[in-house]
C-alpha positions as a Python dict, from the first residue, in 0.01 Angstrom:
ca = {
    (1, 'X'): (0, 0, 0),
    (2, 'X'): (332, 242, 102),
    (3, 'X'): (586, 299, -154),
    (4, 'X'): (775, 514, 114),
    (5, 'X'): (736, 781, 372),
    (6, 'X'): (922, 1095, 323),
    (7, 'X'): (969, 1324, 679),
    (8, 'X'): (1141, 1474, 935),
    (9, 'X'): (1335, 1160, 1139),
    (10, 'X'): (1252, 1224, 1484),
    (11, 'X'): (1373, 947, 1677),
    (12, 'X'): (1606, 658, 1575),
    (13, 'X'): (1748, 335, 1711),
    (14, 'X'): (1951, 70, 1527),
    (15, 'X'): (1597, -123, 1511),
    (16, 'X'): (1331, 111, 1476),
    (17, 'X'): (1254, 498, 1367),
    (18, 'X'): (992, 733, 1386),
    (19, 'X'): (928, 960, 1076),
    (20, 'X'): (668, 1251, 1124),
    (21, 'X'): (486, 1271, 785),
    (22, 'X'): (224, 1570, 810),
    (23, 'X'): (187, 1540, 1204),
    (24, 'X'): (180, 1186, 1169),
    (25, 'X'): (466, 961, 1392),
    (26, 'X'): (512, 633, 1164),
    (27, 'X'): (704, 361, 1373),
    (28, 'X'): (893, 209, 1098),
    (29, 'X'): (1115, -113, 1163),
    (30, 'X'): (1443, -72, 955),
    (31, 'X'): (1781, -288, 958),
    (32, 'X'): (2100, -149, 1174),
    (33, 'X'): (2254, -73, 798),
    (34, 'X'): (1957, 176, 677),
    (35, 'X'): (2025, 301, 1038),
    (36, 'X'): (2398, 400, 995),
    (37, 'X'): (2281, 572, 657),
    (38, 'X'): (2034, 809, 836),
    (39, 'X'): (2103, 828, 1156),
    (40, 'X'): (2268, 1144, 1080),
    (41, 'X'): (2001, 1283, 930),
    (42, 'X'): (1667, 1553, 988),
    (43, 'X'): (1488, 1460, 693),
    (44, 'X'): (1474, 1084, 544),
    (45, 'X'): (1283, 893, 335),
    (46, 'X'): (1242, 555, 385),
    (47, 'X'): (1132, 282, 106),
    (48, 'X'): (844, 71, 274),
    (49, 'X'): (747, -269, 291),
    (50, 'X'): (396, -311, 524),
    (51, 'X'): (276, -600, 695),
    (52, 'X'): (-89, -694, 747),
    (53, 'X'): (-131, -902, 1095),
    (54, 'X'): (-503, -1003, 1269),
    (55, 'X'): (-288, -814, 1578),
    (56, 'X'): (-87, -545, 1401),
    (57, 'X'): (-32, -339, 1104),
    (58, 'X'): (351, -344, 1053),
    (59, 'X'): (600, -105, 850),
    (60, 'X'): (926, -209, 737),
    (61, 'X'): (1158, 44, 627),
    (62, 'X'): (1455, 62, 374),
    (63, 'X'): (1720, 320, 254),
    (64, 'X'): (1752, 188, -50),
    (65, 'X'): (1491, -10, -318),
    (66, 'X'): (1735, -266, -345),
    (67, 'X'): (1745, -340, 23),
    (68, 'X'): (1396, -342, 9),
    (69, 'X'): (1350, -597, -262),
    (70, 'X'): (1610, -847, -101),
    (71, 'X'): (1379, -857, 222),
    (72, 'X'): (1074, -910, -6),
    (73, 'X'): (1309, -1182, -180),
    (74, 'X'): (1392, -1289, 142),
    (75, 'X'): (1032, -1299, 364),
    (76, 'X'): (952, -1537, 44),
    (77, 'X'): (1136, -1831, 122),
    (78, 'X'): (983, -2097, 384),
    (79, 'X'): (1087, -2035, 730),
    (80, 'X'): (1211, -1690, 690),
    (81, 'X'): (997, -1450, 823),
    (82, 'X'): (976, -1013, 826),
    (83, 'X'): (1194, -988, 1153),
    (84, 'X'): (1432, -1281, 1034),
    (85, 'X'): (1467, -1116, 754),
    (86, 'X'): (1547, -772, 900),
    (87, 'X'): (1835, -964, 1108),
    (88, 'X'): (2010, -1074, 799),
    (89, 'X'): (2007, -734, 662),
    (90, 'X'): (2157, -591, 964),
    (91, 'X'): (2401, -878, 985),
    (92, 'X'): (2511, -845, 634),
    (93, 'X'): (2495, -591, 376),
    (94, 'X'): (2286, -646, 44),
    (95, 'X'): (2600, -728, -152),
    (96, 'X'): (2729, -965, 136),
    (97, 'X'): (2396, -1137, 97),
    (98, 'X'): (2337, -1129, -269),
    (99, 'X'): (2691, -1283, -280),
    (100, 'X'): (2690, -1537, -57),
    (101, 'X'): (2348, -1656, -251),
    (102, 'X'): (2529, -1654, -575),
    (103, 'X'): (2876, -1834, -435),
    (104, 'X'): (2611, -2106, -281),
    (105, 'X'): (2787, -2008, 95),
    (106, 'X'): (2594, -2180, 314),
    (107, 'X'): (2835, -2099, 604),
    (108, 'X'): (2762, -1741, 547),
    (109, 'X'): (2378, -1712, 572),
    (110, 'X'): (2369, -1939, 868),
    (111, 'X'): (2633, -1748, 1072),
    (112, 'X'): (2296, -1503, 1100),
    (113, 'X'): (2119, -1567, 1427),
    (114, 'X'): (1822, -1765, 1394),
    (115, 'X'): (1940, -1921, 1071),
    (116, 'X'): (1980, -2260, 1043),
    (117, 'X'): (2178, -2516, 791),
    (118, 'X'): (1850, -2623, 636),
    (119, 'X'): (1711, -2277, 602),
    (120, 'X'): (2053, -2134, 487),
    (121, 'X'): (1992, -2393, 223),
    (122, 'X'): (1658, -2351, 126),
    (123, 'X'): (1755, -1955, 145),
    (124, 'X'): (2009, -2044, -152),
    (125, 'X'): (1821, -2274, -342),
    (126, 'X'): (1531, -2049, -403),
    (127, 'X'): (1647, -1691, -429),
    (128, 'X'): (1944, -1830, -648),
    (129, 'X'): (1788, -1760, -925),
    (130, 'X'): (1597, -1463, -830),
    (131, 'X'): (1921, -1260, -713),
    (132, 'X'): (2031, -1023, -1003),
    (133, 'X'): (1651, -931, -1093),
    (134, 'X'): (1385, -779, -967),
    (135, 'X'): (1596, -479, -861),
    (136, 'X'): (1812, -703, -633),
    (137, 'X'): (2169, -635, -718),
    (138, 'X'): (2442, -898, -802),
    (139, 'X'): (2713, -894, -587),
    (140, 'X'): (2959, -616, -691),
    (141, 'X'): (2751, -519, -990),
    (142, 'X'): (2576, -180, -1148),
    (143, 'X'): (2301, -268, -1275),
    (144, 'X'): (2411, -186, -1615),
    (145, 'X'): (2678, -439, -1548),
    (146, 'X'): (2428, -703, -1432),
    (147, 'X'): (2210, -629, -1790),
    (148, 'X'): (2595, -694, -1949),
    (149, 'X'): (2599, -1010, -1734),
    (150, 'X'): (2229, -1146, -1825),
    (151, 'X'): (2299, -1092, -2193),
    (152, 'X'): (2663, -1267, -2196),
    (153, 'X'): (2455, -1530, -2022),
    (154, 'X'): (2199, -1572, -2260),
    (155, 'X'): (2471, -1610, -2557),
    (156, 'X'): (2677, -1835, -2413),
    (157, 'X'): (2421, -2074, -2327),
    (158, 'X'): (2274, -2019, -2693),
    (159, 'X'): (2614, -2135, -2786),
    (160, 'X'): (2520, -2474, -2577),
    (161, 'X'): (2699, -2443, -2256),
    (162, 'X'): (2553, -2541, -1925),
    (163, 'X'): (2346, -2237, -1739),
    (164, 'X'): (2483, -2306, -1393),
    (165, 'X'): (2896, -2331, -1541),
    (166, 'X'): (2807, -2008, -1742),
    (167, 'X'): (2665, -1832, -1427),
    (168, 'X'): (2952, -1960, -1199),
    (169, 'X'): (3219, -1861, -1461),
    (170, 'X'): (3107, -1511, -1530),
    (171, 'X'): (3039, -1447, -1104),
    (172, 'X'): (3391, -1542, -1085),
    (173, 'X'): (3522, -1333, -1361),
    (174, 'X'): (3313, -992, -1278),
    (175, 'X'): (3383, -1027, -920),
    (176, 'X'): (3778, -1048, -1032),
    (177, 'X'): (3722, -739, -1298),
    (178, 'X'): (3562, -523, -1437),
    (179, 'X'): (3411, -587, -1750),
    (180, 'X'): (3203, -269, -1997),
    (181, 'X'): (3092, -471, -2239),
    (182, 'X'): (2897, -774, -2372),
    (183, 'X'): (3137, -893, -2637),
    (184, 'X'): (3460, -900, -2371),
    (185, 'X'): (3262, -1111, -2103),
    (186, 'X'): (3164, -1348, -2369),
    (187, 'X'): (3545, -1350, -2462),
    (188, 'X'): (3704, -1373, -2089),
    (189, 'X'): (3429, -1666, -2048),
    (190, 'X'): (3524, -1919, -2379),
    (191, 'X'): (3883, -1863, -2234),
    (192, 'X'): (3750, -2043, -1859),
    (193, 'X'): (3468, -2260, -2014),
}
């Protein structure tokens, strides 16, 4: 229903904030790193995610889209729920995340409190191919860079490789360099495939 709240911040913890929109005070929950980005600040505007309980009407807030998408990405899996969710982001950044998704580091995720082996697992298996889209940024990556990634995908497994050694060998070779173009991914990746 919220695409974001825009006011003055006037209180903030590493858990929660309160924005007054229009003499309004919105209790917003937000992760410990939107919370080092504004803490700082007078005015803010926070990206929002709400939650609909029988008991409570919940907002979630975000400094950036992309932090918002990964918890949407993230309350979607089995097991994980909102305030789960808002632990991992405050335990790791979105890149850190996004990252350990794509590098399959199950060690990673489940060093989060509350996280498991299994769900660190299941965390992997379904967002895996949902990390990189939907405004959720690869690890390391622009987005332009991730459009230069999706299409160097696409043509090399046009050309008949596997999906899953294309998508390892180019996370491997963008996270080493940096790479402008299509045609020079698609050339760094024949030499590794």
């Amino acid at each position: 229903m919220y695409e974001y709240i825009k006011g003055e911040l006037v209180e903030a913890t590493p858990a929660n904030a309160v924005v007054d929109c229009g003499g309004v005070g919105y209790y917003i929950h937000i992760s410990v790193n939107t919370y080092s980005k504004i803490a700082s600040q007078n005015q803010v505007m926070f990206y929002i995610h709400q939650i609909v309980r029988e008991d409570a009407h919940l907002l979630y807030g975000f400094f950036s889209k992309e932090e918002r998408s990964l918890f949407r990405a993230l309350i979607s899996v089995s097991g994980i729920g909102a305030n789960t969710a808002n632990v991992m982001l405050s335990s790791m950044s979105v890149e850190e995340i996004t990252g350990a998704i794509l590098t399959e580091n199950v060690n990673a995720i489940k060093s989060v409190k509350g996280i498991g082996v299994k769900t660190a697992q299941r965390v992997i298996i379904e967002l895996k191919d949902k990390v990189g889209k939907e405004g959720v940024p690869v690890e390391g990556l622009s987005l332009s860079t991730s459009a230069v990634r999706e299409e160097a995908q696409a043509a090399l497994v046009m050309l008949g490789f596997a999906r899953a050694q294309v998508a390892k060998t180019l996370d491997k070779i963008l996270a080493s360099e940096k790479v402008e173009t299509v045609e020079n991914l698609i050339k760094l990746a024949l030499k590794h495939l």
